[in-house]
Each structure stands twice: as C-alpha cells, then as structure tokens.
Amino acid sequence: MENIYTENNTASRTMRSQMSYQKALSQYRSVHGLSRISWVTWGVVTGTIIIWCVTAYQFALATGAHHAYDIIAAVMNNAINIQDKDNNALSSVLIAFGAKDNDLILQGQYWRFVTPIFLHANLLHVGLNMLNLAVLGVFLERLVGHMRFLLIYVTTGIVSIIASFYFMPQEISVGASGAIFGLVGAYSVFVLMHRRAFRKGGIPALLWLIIVIVGNLSIGFFVPNVDNYAHLGGLLSGCLLGWWFTPLYTLTQDNTLIDKHSLSRRWPLALLTIAGTLILAIIARLFIGG
C-alpha cells in the first residue's frame, strides 16, 4: 500500500512539473509583436556597449592618443590585457565613471554598488559579457517577463558588487559578469524546479549548467583580475531569486493554471528583496568601514 502511494505521489509531482513547464513554454512561445522583444536585455546590452565606447575613448585620450588612428590603436592594443604602463590610466577612467572603489564607497559614494555593473575594462571583457547576456537574457526575459528579469539582473548585480566590496576591498572592480551569473543561477533553479519535465529527470540539463558554472568560476583561478567573489555573490543571489520569482504554474480548483511566482502575487517579496539588498549593503559597509 505504501509503495502504491509513493508511486502515485511521484507520478503526481511529475505531472505537476510537466504541466508547469509546458505552460511556461507556451507562454514563452505565445508572445508576439513588440512584446516578444527582450527590451531589458537589449537595452542593457546597448547601453553597456555605449558606456564602454565612451570609457575606451577616455582611456585612449589618457594614454596620449589624439587622432582617430591612435585612439583605435590604443583600444585594440589593450583589447585583451591592459598593459602595465596603462593600468593607472584605465583605473582612473573607470573610477571616474563609477567603478567599485572601497575608499570612495566608504566616503559615501554608494551609487558605486550599482554603476560597476555597466562598466568594463576592455574589448574582450565587454564583448564576452554582452554576448553571454544577449544569448541567455533574450530567452530568460521572455520566459520570466520584463520586470522579473530586471529585478533579477539588477539585484544580483548589486549583490555581486557587495560581495566584491566585502571580500576584495583593495580591488577596483567592474563588469556585468556577477549579474550574468545571477541569471544563470535563476535559470538553474527554474530547471531544478521543473526537472521532472526534462529528459532523464533533468540530470543532463543540470549537469550542463553545473559544468558552465564551474568552468566559468575556474577561469578566475588562472586569469588575473577576475573577481570570483562577485561571481559567487551573483550566482547565489540568482539561485535565491530564481526560487522566488521564476515561473511556477499550479492548477486552481476551477482548472486554471496560475503562476504562483508572478510579481502581481509576490510583490511583497519583491519589495523585501530590494530592502534586503539595501540592508546587505549597509551591513557590508559597517563591517568594512567600522
């Protein structure tokens, strides 16, 4: 009798998981017209690239370039690794535009918990991050909706900067990779919640996500100036927000599928998320600043 109950219960959970996953996909596929465009993703990608162009131009001027050819040469010469002689120039430009600098944050420039998400050090840095954001963001934004995507992206980005602020106080930090890790974490939780709807219980999909996460974190052990604390902060906060806000459909008594995690139902939790992020920043500030 117990085995029959267990089997029925497992079958019921599998059916609910499949039903929720299929509903989420049908919602994803049913979006048409302008609503189909991932406005937040493309807005962030476009804005970030424009900001990088401005900072790259300022960096080139700071290194002595004045003509178009010299500016392009300066940017391309430092496309992958910044030359030692140019480190100070780049740091000065990035700090002027809002890079994470603990000393300045401790002086009251708290916007630096946000602005580093949209700054990048060089062409390779911005190129890889924006490519990853475009690939994952377009899909995930259509899956969860514009506002939930924006909440996850910005919140995990801020948490990643807070983690860097606390664990790497001496480093100047910029980049969207913490927020992108947050998106990966959120999607991983979505897959985990709907694992019974995936082939072989979602194990191949989850293993692939684990490989992506571990592989990217491993880069930080071999490539200099990679802030793995920021990556971990973004990843863990993304997992938490994914658990709270990625779509999870349930069947009501009148046989209607509703998304339990929609912002219209979880707006108090969204406000708590914003407040919690603010409190986390205050706590980090108190521990670092005394």
Coordinates of C-alpha atoms in Angstrom, one line a residue:
M1 CA 0.0 0.0 0.0
E2 CA 2.8 2.4 0.9
N3 CA 4.6 1.7 -2.4
I4 CA 1.4 2.4 -4.4
Y5 CA 1.0 5.7 -2.5
T6 CA 4.7 6.6 -3.2
E7 CA 4.4 5.8 -6.9
N8 CA 1.2 7.8 -7.2
N9 CA 2.7 10.7 -5.3
T10 CA 5.8 10.7 -7.6
A11 CA 3.6 10.5 -10.7
S12 CA 1.5 13.4 -9.4
R13 CA 4.7 15.5 -8.8
T14 CA 6.0 14.6 -12.3
M15 CA 2.6 15.6 -13.8
R16 CA 2.6 18.9 -12.0
S17 CA 6.2 19.6 -13.0
Q18 CA 5.4 18.8 -16.7
M19 CA 2.3 20.9 -16.6
S20 CA 4.0 23.9 -15.2
Y21 CA 6.9 23.6 -17.6
Q22 CA 4.7 23.3 -20.6
K23 CA 2.6 26.3 -19.5
A24 CA 5.8 28.3 -19.1
L25 CA 7.0 27.3 -22.5
S26 CA 3.6 28.0 -24.1
Q27 CA 3.6 31.5 -22.5
Y28 CA 7.1 32.0 -23.9
R29 CA 6.0 31.0 -27.4
S30 CA 2.7 32.8 -27.4
V31 CA 4.3 36.2 -27.0
H32 CA 4.1 38.1 -30.3
G33 CA 4.9 41.5 -31.8
L34 CA 6.7 44.1 -29.7
S35 CA 6.1 42.2 -26.5
R36 CA 8.3 39.4 -27.9
I37 CA 11.3 41.8 -27.9
S38 CA 13.5 41.4 -24.8
W39 CA 13.6 45.1 -24.2
V40 CA 15.6 45.0 -20.9
T41 CA 18.2 42.7 -22.3
W42 CA 18.8 44.7 -25.5
G43 CA 18.6 48.0 -23.6
V44 CA 21.3 46.8 -21.1
V45 CA 23.5 45.4 -23.9
T46 CA 23.2 48.6 -26.0
G47 CA 23.7 50.9 -23.0
T48 CA 26.7 48.9 -21.7
I49 CA 28.4 48.9 -25.1
I50 CA 27.9 52.7 -25.5
I51 CA 29.3 53.3 -22.0
W52 CA 32.3 51.1 -22.8
C53 CA 32.9 53.1 -26.0
V54 CA 32.9 56.3 -24.0
T55 CA 35.3 54.9 -21.4
A56 CA 37.5 53.4 -24.1
Y57 CA 37.7 56.7 -25.8
Q58 CA 38.6 58.5 -22.5
F59 CA 41.2 55.8 -21.8
A60 CA 42.8 56.3 -25.2
L61 CA 43.0 60.1 -24.6
A62 CA 44.5 59.4 -21.1
T63 CA 47.3 57.4 -22.7
G64 CA 48.2 60.2 -25.1
A65 CA 46.2 59.3 -28.2
H66 CA 44.6 62.2 -30.0
H67 CA 44.0 61.1 -33.6
A68 CA 41.4 58.5 -34.7
Y69 CA 44.1 56.0 -35.7
D70 CA 45.9 56.4 -32.4
I71 CA 42.7 56.0 -30.4
I72 CA 41.8 52.8 -32.3
A73 CA 45.3 51.5 -31.8
A74 CA 45.2 52.2 -28.1
V75 CA 41.9 50.4 -27.7
M76 CA 43.0 47.4 -29.7
N77 CA 46.4 47.1 -28.1
N78 CA 44.6 46.7 -24.8
A79 CA 41.7 44.7 -26.1
I80 CA 42.6 41.6 -24.0
N81 CA 45.1 42.6 -21.4
I82 CA 45.8 46.1 -20.2
Q83 CA 49.5 46.9 -20.5
D84 CA 51.2 47.6 -17.1
K85 CA 52.0 51.1 -18.1
D86 CA 48.3 51.8 -18.8
N87 CA 46.9 50.3 -15.6
N88 CA 46.7 53.7 -13.8
A89 CA 45.1 55.4 -16.7
L90 CA 42.4 52.8 -17.1
S91 CA 41.8 52.7 -13.3
S92 CA 41.4 56.5 -13.2
V93 CA 38.9 56.4 -16.1
L94 CA 36.9 53.6 -14.6
I95 CA 36.8 55.2 -11.2
A96 CA 35.7 58.5 -12.7
F97 CA 32.8 56.6 -14.3
G98 CA 31.8 54.7 -11.2
A99 CA 33.9 51.6 -10.7
K100 CA 33.8 49.9 -7.3
D101 CA 36.4 51.6 -5.2
N102 CA 36.0 50.8 -1.5
D103 CA 37.6 54.0 -0.3
L104 CA 35.1 56.1 -2.3
I105 CA 32.2 54.0 -1.2
L106 CA 33.2 54.5 2.4
Q107 CA 33.2 58.2 1.7
G108 CA 29.5 58.0 0.9
Q109 CA 29.5 57.3 -2.9
Y110 CA 27.0 54.4 -2.5
W111 CA 26.0 54.5 -6.2
R112 CA 29.2 52.5 -6.8
F113 CA 27.3 49.4 -5.7
V114 CA 25.3 49.8 -9.0
T115 CA 27.4 51.6 -11.6
P116 CA 30.2 48.9 -11.9
I117 CA 27.6 46.5 -13.4
F118 CA 27.6 48.7 -16.6
L119 CA 31.4 49.3 -16.8
H120 CA 34.0 47.1 -18.4
A121 CA 37.8 47.1 -18.6
N122 CA 38.5 46.2 -22.2
L123 CA 37.0 45.0 -25.5
L124 CA 37.3 41.3 -24.6
H125 CA 35.6 41.9 -21.2
V126 CA 32.6 43.8 -22.6
G127 CA 32.4 41.5 -25.7
L128 CA 32.2 38.2 -23.8
N129 CA 29.8 39.6 -21.1
M130 CA 27.4 41.2 -23.6
L131 CA 27.5 38.0 -25.8
N132 CA 26.6 35.9 -22.8
L133 CA 23.9 38.4 -21.7
A134 CA 22.4 38.5 -25.2
V135 CA 22.2 34.7 -25.5
L136 CA 20.8 34.0 -22.1
G137 CA 19.0 37.2 -21.5
V138 CA 16.8 37.1 -24.6
F139 CA 15.5 33.7 -23.6
L140 CA 15.2 34.2 -19.9
E141 CA 13.5 37.6 -20.2
R142 CA 10.8 36.2 -22.4
L143 CA 10.4 33.3 -20.0
V144 CA 10.0 35.3 -16.8
G145 CA 8.9 38.7 -18.2
H146 CA 10.5 42.1 -18.4
M147 CA 10.0 43.2 -14.8
R148 CA 11.1 40.0 -13.1
F149 CA 14.1 39.8 -15.4
L150 CA 15.1 43.4 -14.5
L151 CA 14.7 42.6 -10.8
I152 CA 16.9 39.5 -11.0
Y153 CA 19.5 41.2 -13.2
V154 CA 19.9 44.4 -11.2
T155 CA 19.6 42.8 -7.7
T156 CA 22.1 40.0 -8.4
G157 CA 24.5 42.6 -10.0
I158 CA 24.3 44.7 -6.9
V159 CA 24.8 41.7 -4.6
S160 CA 27.9 40.7 -6.7
I161 CA 29.4 44.2 -6.1
I162 CA 28.6 44.0 -2.4
A163 CA 30.4 40.6 -2.3
S164 CA 33.4 42.2 -4.0
F165 CA 33.3 45.2 -1.7
Y166 CA 33.5 42.9 1.4
F167 CA 35.8 40.1 0.2
M168 CA 38.1 42.1 -2.1
P169 CA 38.4 45.5 -0.5
Q170 CA 41.6 46.5 -2.2
E171 CA 40.5 45.8 -5.8
I172 CA 38.9 48.2 -8.3
S173 CA 36.1 46.1 -9.8
V174 CA 33.8 46.5 -12.8
G175 CA 31.7 44.2 -15.0
A176 CA 28.4 42.6 -15.6
S177 CA 29.6 39.0 -15.0
G178 CA 28.1 38.9 -11.5
A179 CA 24.7 39.8 -12.8
I180 CA 25.1 37.3 -15.6
F181 CA 26.0 34.6 -13.1
G182 CA 22.8 35.6 -11.3
L183 CA 20.8 34.9 -14.4
V184 CA 22.5 31.5 -14.7
G185 CA 21.6 30.8 -11.1
A186 CA 18.0 31.8 -11.6
Y187 CA 17.6 29.6 -14.7
S188 CA 19.3 26.7 -12.9
V189 CA 16.7 26.9 -10.2
F190 CA 13.9 27.0 -12.8
V191 CA 15.3 23.8 -14.4
L192 CA 15.6 22.2 -10.9
M193 CA 12.0 23.1 -10.0
H194 CA 10.8 21.5 -13.3
R195 CA 13.4 18.7 -13.5
R196 CA 10.7 16.0 -13.9
A197 CA 9.6 17.7 -17.1
F198 CA 13.1 17.3 -18.6
R199 CA 14.7 14.3 -20.2
K200 CA 16.1 11.8 -17.6
G201 CA 14.8 13.9 -14.7
G202 CA 16.7 17.0 -15.8
I203 CA 20.0 15.4 -14.9
P204 CA 21.7 16.2 -18.2
A205 CA 20.4 19.8 -18.2
L206 CA 21.5 20.3 -14.6
L207 CA 24.9 18.7 -15.3
W208 CA 25.4 21.0 -18.2
L209 CA 24.6 24.1 -16.1
I210 CA 27.0 22.9 -13.4
I211 CA 29.7 22.5 -16.0
V212 CA 29.1 26.0 -17.3
I213 CA 29.2 27.4 -13.7
V214 CA 32.3 25.5 -12.6
G215 CA 34.1 26.2 -15.9
N216 CA 33.5 29.9 -15.6
L217 CA 34.4 30.1 -12.0
S218 CA 37.6 28.1 -12.7
I219 CA 38.7 30.8 -15.1
G220 CA 39.2 33.0 -12.0
F221 CA 41.9 30.8 -10.7
F222 CA 44.0 31.1 -13.9
V223 CA 43.2 34.5 -15.3
P224 CA 44.4 37.5 -13.3
N225 CA 42.0 40.3 -12.2
V226 CA 38.9 38.0 -12.2
D227 CA 36.6 38.7 -9.2
N228 CA 35.2 35.2 -8.3
Y229 CA 33.7 36.6 -5.1
A230 CA 31.5 38.8 -7.3
H231 CA 30.6 35.8 -9.4
L232 CA 29.7 33.7 -6.4
G233 CA 27.6 36.6 -4.9
G234 CA 25.7 36.9 -8.2
L235 CA 25.2 33.2 -8.6
L236 CA 23.9 32.5 -5.1
S237 CA 21.6 35.5 -5.1
G238 CA 20.4 34.4 -8.5
C239 CA 19.5 31.0 -7.2
L240 CA 17.5 32.6 -4.4
L241 CA 15.7 34.9 -6.7
G242 CA 15.1 32.1 -9.1
W243 CA 13.5 30.1 -6.4
W244 CA 11.2 33.1 -5.6
F245 CA 10.4 34.5 -9.0
T246 CA 10.9 32.2 -11.9
P247 CA 7.5 30.9 -13.3
L248 CA 5.8 28.1 -11.3
Y249 CA 2.3 27.3 -12.5
T250 CA -0.3 25.5 -10.4
L251 CA -3.8 24.3 -11.2
T252 CA -6.6 26.0 -9.3
Q253 CA -9.9 24.5 -8.3
D254 CA -11.5 25.8 -11.5
N255 CA -8.8 24.1 -13.6
T256 CA -7.0 27.4 -14.4
L257 CA -3.2 27.5 -14.5
I258 CA -1.8 30.4 -12.5
D259 CA 1.8 31.5 -12.0
K260 CA 2.4 31.4 -8.2
H261 CA 5.6 33.4 -8.6
S262 CA 4.3 36.3 -10.7
L263 CA 5.1 39.8 -9.4
S264 CA 1.4 40.5 -9.0
R265 CA 1.3 37.8 -6.4
R266 CA 4.8 38.2 -5.0
W267 CA 5.2 41.9 -4.9
P268 CA 5.7 41.9 -1.1
L269 CA 8.6 39.5 -1.7
A270 CA 10.0 41.8 -4.4
L271 CA 9.9 44.7 -2.0
L272 CA 11.6 42.5 0.6
T273 CA 14.3 41.7 -2.0
I274 CA 15.0 45.3 -2.6
A275 CA 15.0 46.1 1.1
G276 CA 17.2 43.0 1.8
T277 CA 19.7 44.1 -0.8
L278 CA 19.9 47.6 0.8
I279 CA 20.4 46.0 4.3
L280 CA 23.1 43.7 2.9
A281 CA 24.9 46.8 1.6
I282 CA 24.6 48.6 4.9
I283 CA 25.9 45.6 6.8
A284 CA 28.9 45.2 4.5
R285 CA 29.6 49.0 4.8
L286 CA 29.5 48.7 8.6
F287 CA 31.9 45.7 8.7
I288 CA 34.3 47.3 6.3
G289 CA 34.1 50.8 7.5
G290 CA 33.7 50.2 11.2

